[in-house]
Amino acid sequence: MSPREDAVLSTMQDVPLLISRILVHGSTIHGTSQVTTWTGEGEPQRRSFAEIGARSAQLAHALRDDLGVAGDDRVATLMWNNAEHVEAYFAIPSMGAVLHTLNLRLPVEQLAWIVNHAADRVVIVNGSLLPLLAPLLPHLPTVEHVVVSGPGDRSVLDGATAQVHEYEELLAGKPTAFDWPELDERQAAAMCYTSGTTGDPKGVVFSHRSVYLHSMQVNMAQSMGLTDQDTTLVVVPQFHVNAWGLPHATFMTGVNMLMPDRFLQPAPLAEMIESERPTHAAAVPTIWQGLLGELHAKPRDVSSLGQVTIGGSACPPSLMEAFDKLGMRVCHAWGMTETSPLGTIARPPAHAVGTEEELAYRLTQGRFPTSVEARLRGPGGERLPWDGESAGELEVRGPWIAGAYYGGASGEPFRPDDKFSEDGWLKTGDVGTISPDGFLTLTDRAKDVIKSGGEWISSVELENALMSHPDVAEAAVVAVPDDKWGERPLATVVLKEGATADFETLRSFLADEAQIAKWQLPERWTIIGAVPKTSVGKFDKKVLRRQYADGELDVTQI
Amino acid sequence: MSPREDAVLSTMQDVPLLISRILVHGSTIHGTSQVTTWTGEGEPQRRSFAEIGARSAQLAHALRDDLGVAGDDRVATLMWNNAEHVEAYFAIPSMGAVLHTLNLRLPVEQLAWIVNHAADRVVIVNGSLLPLLAPLLPHLPTVEHVVVSGPGDRSVLDGATAQVHEYEELLAGKPTAFDWPELDERQAAAMCYTSGTTGDPKGVVFSHRSVYLHSMQVNMAQSMGLTDQDTTLVVVPQFHVNAWGLPHATFMTGVNMLMPDRFLQPAPLAEMIESERPTHAAAVPTIWQGLLGELHAKPRDVSSLGQVTIGGSACPPSLMEAFDKLGMRVCHAWGMTETSPLGTIARPPAHAVGTEEELAYRLTQGRFPTSVEARLRGPGGERLPWDGESAGELEVRGPWIAGAYYGGASGEPFRPDDKFSEDGWLKTGDVGTISPDGFLTLTDRAKDVIKSGGEWISSVELENALMSHPDVAEAAVVAVPDDKWGERPLATVVLKEGATADFETLRSFLADEAQIAKWQLPERWTIIGAVPKTSVGKFDKKVLRRQYADGELDVTQI
């Protein structure tokens, strides 16, 4: 149908969704809200949103006038969570440049690769991280300026070819207002590289539009739902997918932020919770596990903390229950760099609240918001139903979901087939089920799932079942080639000391006790001394697959 | 700065913000949430969001295949708040057509003018409203189809030239899924005419984008902040600026809706609150005033209703306090058709909660959300500070704020100078102050304010001060021409029976008791029998101004 000449036009104003709007709103209407940064000793640093607004303007002036930042120049940050990092979050995209948050936990070679790929012109760095940056600098030819903020020995930068600046000196005397440009909302605002275990890191570039919409979602009552009555303890690093969107979301509603800077150990975290009384916190499970141990060793008043958002990886049920007992309500969320990251959040549905079902819902990855469309695809690419049983690879679509990766200064964005579907949806690489009411339960990574005769077998399910046998210390299940079925599972088992269970016993256990379907039971078994692990402690299944291919494993077929 | 060749492009997917997405989300992930429509007797009608989704698809098929609706055809609704109206809300814009909600309270001449101006092709009408529509039909040449839903005598349509259809017959047997088109998010979705007291009604056309963003805002914890644990009683009519966005917002988060249909009298409202136990309600003050009287006459259990949103006009403090005593927390909001309507919402700031300041904050019009930029302009167009004292005309800007009016089938959108500023902001016609923390307090309508020597005098403030004198029954203050000052206030006073106060006494009272600044005190005074009123009971000041101009008033100068 071709449009008619008398087409009805919307009479709405065409106002772009820009990060500068979030900054101006937060620093005026919520000007008295605060960013509190932990300093390790003495009083924390306290800065109002109004001050953050003024200093963001000063930073933008300094970057433009003193350092010559223009157009879409990349300005990187190598920083902890603190007020200055928040200033960089707002100043850099608001002036039209691109914020590039560097993950200080990456191997140095990857870090250098990423800075060079993004062609960062400026790096803002915390003084305490100079020992990490200084030896890299000679390998970062595009970096013209280093801006140092906070305590730390500057002498390690002696002899650097890049110009070195003091953050506070750059800001001093600059105007406290900036005429933020009216940008296109689809313009690049910030970038973040994924740290995939295979291949080069891949850059995800967020737009003003995606950040703005994501921030609104975070603030919806059904998501994190914070208001200016709240203080959020932002443990999740600002270099980890924009700290899950919290710095932007808080400026939309005046939520106070408590920033731990480099004090991420259980003891200072417990101390800052007791003294600053945040009402909400966000972090990965490891942090919470550590905090829980600390609280058991040295009880503290953490009663302010009513709500805790956990993401990054699944929260063990034991941890959720332990937190519940402390009066902290854990809320599970799932996402990835490519999803900005809010993909799902596990608020139980109304009918389950207060019932036995509630915990089961809270242990899922959660429900998709309106702006995240989801579908499951089976081994042959076919669409699978939302029946809570059919497991498929999760694909998502939406205005804050990546549709490509950054191609570098000289390249077009690229869309590898294993990451994006033919119609542009993101392939998450996660395998799971979706219930009829839209709750996602992840069961495996797509690369680890066993594709057997057009059906999928979850390696994780088999591993968990095996590890529930009293004789088994560890077990990893990997796909190995099979002439008839394409792939079949290989069970690699680490027995406990003195344990005697044989393969037939374990196989019967899987079938009878763990109720694994017969066609999913492994035929190939091997005993190993330990499951190989990656640097972050995950099972390294590609080592096992290679050992099998090279005939290094002593495999029994039963 | 011209863009460089190596510009960093956002890698985000370009997914439009469409009403069909809200529908699909609500009817799947929140498929068990319900729209309950009051029927006056017996069980209410209950329809799940999944059913609404299926029936919206059926309606779209019927409109397209049976009625030939295509492109941007306008489909009007003359309906109460009910499930079928919700279906129309989603089906019409989702298929690409334009929903036109008709205000059934308008004078019939205005209603006819509006239908003709919008060139509506179809009208969906509740059977109970046929007595209103039938006599108008001969004057509505563009209306080809009338679709009747719900009880009501159809015979009044006998002889109509438009084709008459039964809503349920049209839907019967149609497919329950529709391949909703991927539209441009800036496309027209819905329209609503303002019922201004002067001149022709003006059409505001909402886009998919504006509706989507507005819905996200409504759901933010700092706004209405509802979740699927809630049921909202939608008293504000669906023909009144999209029922303040509630039907769209609820489908984003699974909030249950309780719809009163035509049962808007205090008794049935009290009954449905008691039996259906909504947690939230939205309506204009008049409705609440009536409900309060009903509850005093016949107490009911209304304890479910924790939160009540009041808009449309200011809520009297007495009403707010009366509701507080009943455990219903009143939240003030301000907006207009041109603002979609959410302009401000009065959530008190964190520091005021639980203090004496809290009520004062709640009695303001409220705080602007991130997406609504606001500024005040004085009599000469100059920008005024947010100091809580400087009163100016409020101008707003944002993605759900009108920047023009609909020009009709043959005309371009138009931007009258008295409604839009030179740089495209909406002139709200409201005069007020903004506090440093962004709370709006309205003091007058711009057309009633007295422009005296480059300063503004609030007519409302003078009236309230006069009416607080024990001898004064009513008082209206209007601007009259003055050679020296441009305009000066004329005080028109209705004395109580037997009252004897003279003008000098009243003037001294204003100066001494009411603390009105000396330069604002009226010199011109007159006694009248009653203040002329508009059809909705507001002071009709243009009558007074005309009577003064025509020399019909006996004015004393003191």
mmCIF file with all atom_site columns, N, CA and C in Angstrom, chain B residues 206-243:
data_model
loop_
_atom_site.group_PDB
_atom_site.id
_atom_site.type_symbol
_atom_site.label_atom_id
_atom_site.label_alt_id
_atom_site.label_comp_id
_atom_site.label_asym_id
_atom_site.label_entity_id
_atom_site.label_seq_id
_atom_site.pdbx_PDB_ins_code
_atom_site.Cartn_x
_atom_site.Cartn_y
_atom_site.Cartn_z
_atom_site.occupancy
_atom_site.B_iso_or_equiv
_atom_site.pdbx_formal_charge
_atom_site.auth_seq_id
_atom_site.auth_comp_id
_atom_site.auth_asym_id
_atom_site.auth_atom_id
_atom_site.pdbx_PDB_model_num
ATOM 1   N N  . PHE B 1 206 ? -0.444  11.430 18.229 1.00 0.00 ? 206 PHE B N  1
ATOM 2   C CA . PHE B 1 206 ? 0.628   10.723 18.912 1.00 0.00 ? 206 PHE B CA 1
ATOM 3   C C  . PHE B 1 206 ? 1.269   9.722  17.947 1.00 0.00 ? 206 PHE B C  1
ATOM 4   N N  . SER B 1 207 ? 2.565   9.522  18.084 1.00 0.00 ? 207 SER B N  1
ATOM 5   C CA . SER B 1 207 ? 3.271   8.547  17.255 1.00 0.00 ? 207 SER B CA 1
ATOM 6   C C  . SER B 1 207 ? 3.490   7.266  18.049 1.00 0.00 ? 207 SER B C  1
ATOM 7   N N  . HIS B 1 208 ? 3.846   6.197  17.353 1.00 0.00 ? 208 HIS B N  1
ATOM 8   C CA . HIS B 1 208 ? 4.209   4.959  18.061 1.00 0.00 ? 208 HIS B CA 1
ATOM 9   C C  . HIS B 1 208 ? 5.339   5.234  19.045 1.00 0.00 ? 208 HIS B C  1
ATOM 10  N N  . ARG B 1 209 ? 6.301   6.004  18.590 1.00 0.00 ? 209 ARG B N  1
ATOM 11  C CA . ARG B 1 209 ? 7.448   6.343  19.445 1.00 0.00 ? 209 ARG B CA 1
ATOM 12  C C  . ARG B 1 209 ? 7.009   7.069  20.705 1.00 0.00 ? 209 ARG B C  1
ATOM 13  N N  . SER B 1 210 ? 6.154   8.067  20.540 1.00 0.00 ? 210 SER B N  1
ATOM 14  C CA . SER B 1 210 ? 5.767   8.861  21.718 1.00 0.00 ? 210 SER B CA 1
ATOM 15  C C  . SER B 1 210 ? 4.972   8.013  22.700 1.00 0.00 ? 210 SER B C  1
ATOM 16  N N  . VAL B 1 211 ? 4.096   7.148  22.186 1.00 0.00 ? 211 VAL B N  1
ATOM 17  C CA . VAL B 1 211 ? 3.305   6.290  23.074 1.00 0.00 ? 211 VAL B CA 1
ATOM 18  C C  . VAL B 1 211 ? 4.209   5.305  23.813 1.00 0.00 ? 211 VAL B C  1
ATOM 19  N N  . TYR B 1 212 ? 5.166   4.742  23.104 1.00 0.00 ? 212 TYR B N  1
ATOM 20  C CA . TYR B 1 212 ? 6.062   3.737  23.688 1.00 0.00 ? 212 TYR B CA 1
ATOM 21  C C  . TYR B 1 212 ? 6.912   4.358  24.796 1.00 0.00 ? 212 TYR B C  1
ATOM 22  N N  . LEU B 1 213 ? 7.500   5.495  24.504 1.00 0.00 ? 213 LEU B N  1
ATOM 23  C CA . LEU B 1 213 ? 8.363   6.152  25.502 1.00 0.00 ? 213 LEU B CA 1
ATOM 24  C C  . LEU B 1 213 ? 7.537   6.599  26.706 1.00 0.00 ? 213 LEU B C  1
ATOM 25  N N  . HIS B 1 214 ? 6.360   7.137  26.440 1.00 0.00 ? 214 HIS B N  1
ATOM 26  C CA . HIS B 1 214 ? 5.481   7.575  27.524 1.00 0.00 ? 214 HIS B CA 1
ATOM 27  C C  . HIS B 1 214 ? 5.102   6.392  28.416 1.00 0.00 ? 214 HIS B C  1
ATOM 28  N N  . SER B 1 215 ? 4.840   5.248  27.801 1.00 0.00 ? 215 SER B N  1
ATOM 29  C CA . SER B 1 215 ? 4.484   4.060  28.579 1.00 0.00 ? 215 SER B CA 1
ATOM 30  C C  . SER B 1 215 ? 5.634   3.631  29.477 1.00 0.00 ? 215 SER B C  1
ATOM 31  N N  . MET B 1 216 ? 6.848   3.672  28.953 1.00 0.00 ? 216 MET B N  1
ATOM 32  C CA . MET B 1 216 ? 8.008   3.319  29.788 1.00 0.00 ? 216 MET B CA 1
ATOM 33  C C  . MET B 1 216 ? 8.088   4.267  30.979 1.00 0.00 ? 216 MET B C  1
ATOM 34  N N  . GLN B 1 217 ? 7.850   5.556  30.718 1.00 0.00 ? 217 GLN B N  1
ATOM 35  C CA . GLN B 1 217 ? 7.926   6.541  31.799 1.00 0.00 ? 217 GLN B CA 1
ATOM 36  C C  . GLN B 1 217 ? 6.865   6.265  32.864 1.00 0.00 ? 217 GLN B C  1
ATOM 37  N N  . VAL B 1 218 ? 5.640   5.993  32.431 1.00 0.00 ? 218 VAL B N  1
ATOM 38  C CA . VAL B 1 218 ? 4.558   5.722  33.390 1.00 0.00 ? 218 VAL B CA 1
ATOM 39  C C  . VAL B 1 218 ? 4.956   4.565  34.316 1.00 0.00 ? 218 VAL B C  1
ATOM 40  N N  . ASN B 1 219 ? 5.661   3.596  33.757 1.00 0.00 ? 219 ASN B N  1
ATOM 41  C CA . ASN B 1 219 ? 6.042   2.416  34.528 1.00 0.00 ? 219 ASN B CA 1
ATOM 42  C C  . ASN B 1 219 ? 7.281   2.605  35.383 1.00 0.00 ? 219 ASN B C  1
ATOM 43  N N  . MET B 1 220 ? 7.963   3.723  35.226 1.00 0.00 ? 220 MET B N  1
ATOM 44  C CA . MET B 1 220 ? 9.149   3.920  36.050 1.00 0.00 ? 220 MET B CA 1
ATOM 45  C C  . MET B 1 220 ? 8.728   4.065  37.518 1.00 0.00 ? 220 MET B C  1
ATOM 46  N N  . ALA B 1 221 ? 9.559   3.522  38.385 1.00 0.00 ? 221 ALA B N  1
ATOM 47  C CA . ALA B 1 221 ? 9.216   3.500  39.813 1.00 0.00 ? 221 ALA B CA 1
ATOM 48  C C  . ALA B 1 221 ? 8.912   4.902  40.325 1.00 0.00 ? 221 ALA B C  1
ATOM 49  N N  . GLN B 1 222 ? 9.579   5.901  39.765 1.00 0.00 ? 222 GLN B N  1
ATOM 50  C CA . GLN B 1 222 ? 9.381   7.278  40.210 1.00 0.00 ? 222 GLN B CA 1
ATOM 51  C C  . GLN B 1 222 ? 8.078   7.874  39.654 1.00 0.00 ? 222 GLN B C  1
ATOM 52  N N  . SER B 1 223 ? 7.466   7.230  38.656 1.00 0.00 ? 223 SER B N  1
ATOM 53  C CA . SER B 1 223 ? 6.188   7.727  38.138 1.00 0.00 ? 223 SER B CA 1
ATOM 54  C C  . SER B 1 223 ? 5.071   6.914  38.792 1.00 0.00 ? 223 SER B C  1
ATOM 55  N N  . MET B 1 224 ? 4.227   6.229  37.996 1.00 0.00 ? 224 MET B N  1
ATOM 56  C CA . MET B 1 224 ? 3.181   5.430  38.654 1.00 0.00 ? 224 MET B CA 1
ATOM 57  C C  . MET B 1 224 ? 3.761   4.129  39.200 1.00 0.00 ? 224 MET B C  1
ATOM 58  N N  . GLY B 1 225 ? 4.751   3.576  38.493 1.00 0.00 ? 225 GLY B N  1
ATOM 59  C CA . GLY B 1 225 ? 5.524   2.470  39.047 1.00 0.00 ? 225 GLY B CA 1
ATOM 60  C C  . GLY B 1 225 ? 4.730   1.213  39.345 1.00 0.00 ? 225 GLY B C  1
ATOM 61  N N  . LEU B 1 226 ? 3.807   0.860  38.467 1.00 0.00 ? 226 LEU B N  1
ATOM 62  C CA . LEU B 1 226 ? 2.994   -0.327 38.715 1.00 0.00 ? 226 LEU B CA 1
ATOM 63  C C  . LEU B 1 226 ? 3.681   -1.584 38.173 1.00 0.00 ? 226 LEU B C  1
ATOM 64  N N  . THR B 1 227 ? 3.322   -2.737 38.725 1.00 0.00 ? 227 THR B N  1
ATOM 65  C CA . THR B 1 227 ? 3.842   -4.016 38.262 1.00 0.00 ? 227 THR B CA 1
ATOM 66  C C  . THR B 1 227 ? 2.678   -4.996 38.121 1.00 0.00 ? 227 THR B C  1
ATOM 67  N N  . ASP B 1 228 ? 2.993   -6.231 37.760 1.00 0.00 ? 228 ASP B N  1
ATOM 68  C CA . ASP B 1 228 ? 1.928   -7.220 37.588 1.00 0.00 ? 228 ASP B CA 1
ATOM 69  C C  . ASP B 1 228 ? 1.328   -7.655 38.929 1.00 0.00 ? 228 ASP B C  1
ATOM 70  N N  . GLN B 1 229 ? 1.852   -7.138 40.028 1.00 0.00 ? 229 GLN B N  1
ATOM 71  C CA . GLN B 1 229 ? 1.211   -7.377 41.327 1.00 0.00 ? 229 GLN B CA 1
ATOM 72  C C  . GLN B 1 229 ? 0.010   -6.433 41.509 1.00 0.00 ? 229 GLN B C  1
ATOM 73  N N  . ASP B 1 230 ? -0.110  -5.446 40.615 1.00 0.00 ? 230 ASP B N  1
ATOM 74  C CA . ASP B 1 230 ? -1.122  -4.398 40.778 1.00 0.00 ? 230 ASP B CA 1
ATOM 75  C C  . ASP B 1 230 ? -2.340  -4.613 39.895 1.00 0.00 ? 230 ASP B C  1
ATOM 76  N N  . THR B 1 231 ? -3.441  -3.992 40.340 1.00 0.00 ? 231 THR B N  1
ATOM 77  C CA . THR B 1 231 ? -4.618  -3.814 39.499 1.00 0.00 ? 231 THR B CA 1
ATOM 78  C C  . THR B 1 231 ? -4.941  -2.331 39.527 1.00 0.00 ? 231 THR B C  1
ATOM 79  N N  . THR B 1 232 ? -5.093  -1.738 38.357 1.00 0.00 ? 232 THR B N  1
ATOM 80  C CA . THR B 1 232 ? -5.401  -0.316 38.310 1.00 0.00 ? 232 THR B CA 1
ATOM 81  C C  . THR B 1 232 ? -6.855  -0.097 37.877 1.00 0.00 ? 232 THR B C  1
ATOM 82  N N  . LEU B 1 233 ? -7.542  0.729  38.633 1.00 0.00 ? 233 LEU B N  1
ATOM 83  C CA . LEU B 1 233 ? -8.907  1.121  38.294 1.00 0.00 ? 233 LEU B CA 1
ATOM 84  C C  . LEU B 1 233 ? -8.808  2.354  37.400 1.00 0.00 ? 233 LEU B C  1
ATOM 85  N N  . VAL B 1 234 ? -9.115  2.159  36.124 1.00 0.00 ? 234 VAL B N  1
ATOM 86  C CA . VAL B 1 234 ? -8.919  3.230  35.143 1.00 0.00 ? 234 VAL B CA 1
ATOM 87  C C  . VAL B 1 234 ? -10.218 4.020  35.021 1.00 0.00 ? 234 VAL B C  1
ATOM 88  N N  . VAL B 1 235 ? -10.381 5.005  35.891 1.00 0.00 ? 235 VAL B N  1
ATOM 89  C CA . VAL B 1 235 ? -11.573 5.847  35.835 1.00 0.00 ? 235 VAL B CA 1
ATOM 90  C C  . VAL B 1 235 ? -11.401 6.920  34.767 1.00 0.00 ? 235 VAL B C  1
ATOM 91  N N  . VAL B 1 236 ? -10.206 7.461  34.658 1.00 0.00 ? 236 VAL B N  1
ATOM 92  C CA . VAL B 1 236 ? -9.974  8.485  33.637 1.00 0.00 ? 236 VAL B CA 1
ATOM 93  C C  . VAL B 1 236 ? -10.327 7.872  32.286 1.00 0.00 ? 236 VAL B C  1
ATOM 94  N N  . PRO B 1 237 ? -11.191 8.548  31.516 1.00 0.00 ? 237 PRO B N  1
ATOM 95  C CA . PRO B 1 237 ? -11.701 7.922  30.284 1.00 0.00 ? 237 PRO B CA 1
ATOM 96  C C  . PRO B 1 237 ? -10.613 7.643  29.250 1.00 0.00 ? 237 PRO B C  1
ATOM 97  N N  . GLN B 1 238 ? -10.830 6.599  28.492 1.00 0.00 ? 238 GLN B N  1
ATOM 98  C CA . GLN B 1 238 ? -9.903  6.277  27.406 1.00 0.00 ? 238 GLN B CA 1
ATOM 99  C C  . GLN B 1 238 ? -9.938  7.340  26.311 1.00 0.00 ? 238 GLN B C  1
ATOM 100 N N  . PHE B 1 239 ? -10.989 8.178  26.311 1.00 0.00 ? 239 PHE B N  1
ATOM 101 C CA . PHE B 1 239 ? -11.011 9.281  25.325 1.00 0.00 ? 239 PHE B CA 1
ATOM 102 C C  . PHE B 1 239 ? -10.327 10.521 25.888 1.00 0.00 ? 239 PHE B C  1
ATOM 103 N N  . HIS B 1 240 ? -9.788  10.418 27.086 1.00 0.00 ? 240 HIS B N  1
ATOM 104 C CA . HIS B 1 240 ? -9.138  11.562 27.736 1.00 0.00 ? 240 HIS B CA 1
ATOM 105 C C  . HIS B 1 240 ? -7.626  11.329 27.726 1.00 0.00 ? 240 HIS B C  1
ATOM 106 N N  . VAL B 1 241 ? -6.963  11.770 26.648 1.00 0.00 ? 241 VAL B N  1
ATOM 107 C CA . VAL B 1 241 ? -5.508  11.573 26.459 1.00 0.00 ? 241 VAL B CA 1
ATOM 108 C C  . VAL B 1 241 ? -5.099  10.128 26.778 1.00 0.00 ? 241 VAL B C  1
ATOM 109 N N  . ASN B 1 242 ? -5.688  9.175  26.059 1.00 0.00 ? 242 ASN B N  1
ATOM 110 C CA . ASN B 1 242 ? -5.300  7.760  26.182 1.00 0.00 ? 242 ASN B CA 1
ATOM 111 C C  . ASN B 1 242 ? -5.368  7.241  27.610 1.00 0.00 ? 242 ASN B C  1
ATOM 112 N N  . ALA B 1 243 ? -6.372  7.726  28.369 1.00 0.00 ? 243 ALA B N  1
ATOM 113 C CA . ALA B 1 243 ? -6.494  7.302  29.772 1.00 0.00 ? 243 ALA B CA 1
ATOM 114 C C  . ALA B 1 243 ? -5.146  7.443  30.479 1.00 0.00 ? 243 ALA B C  1
#
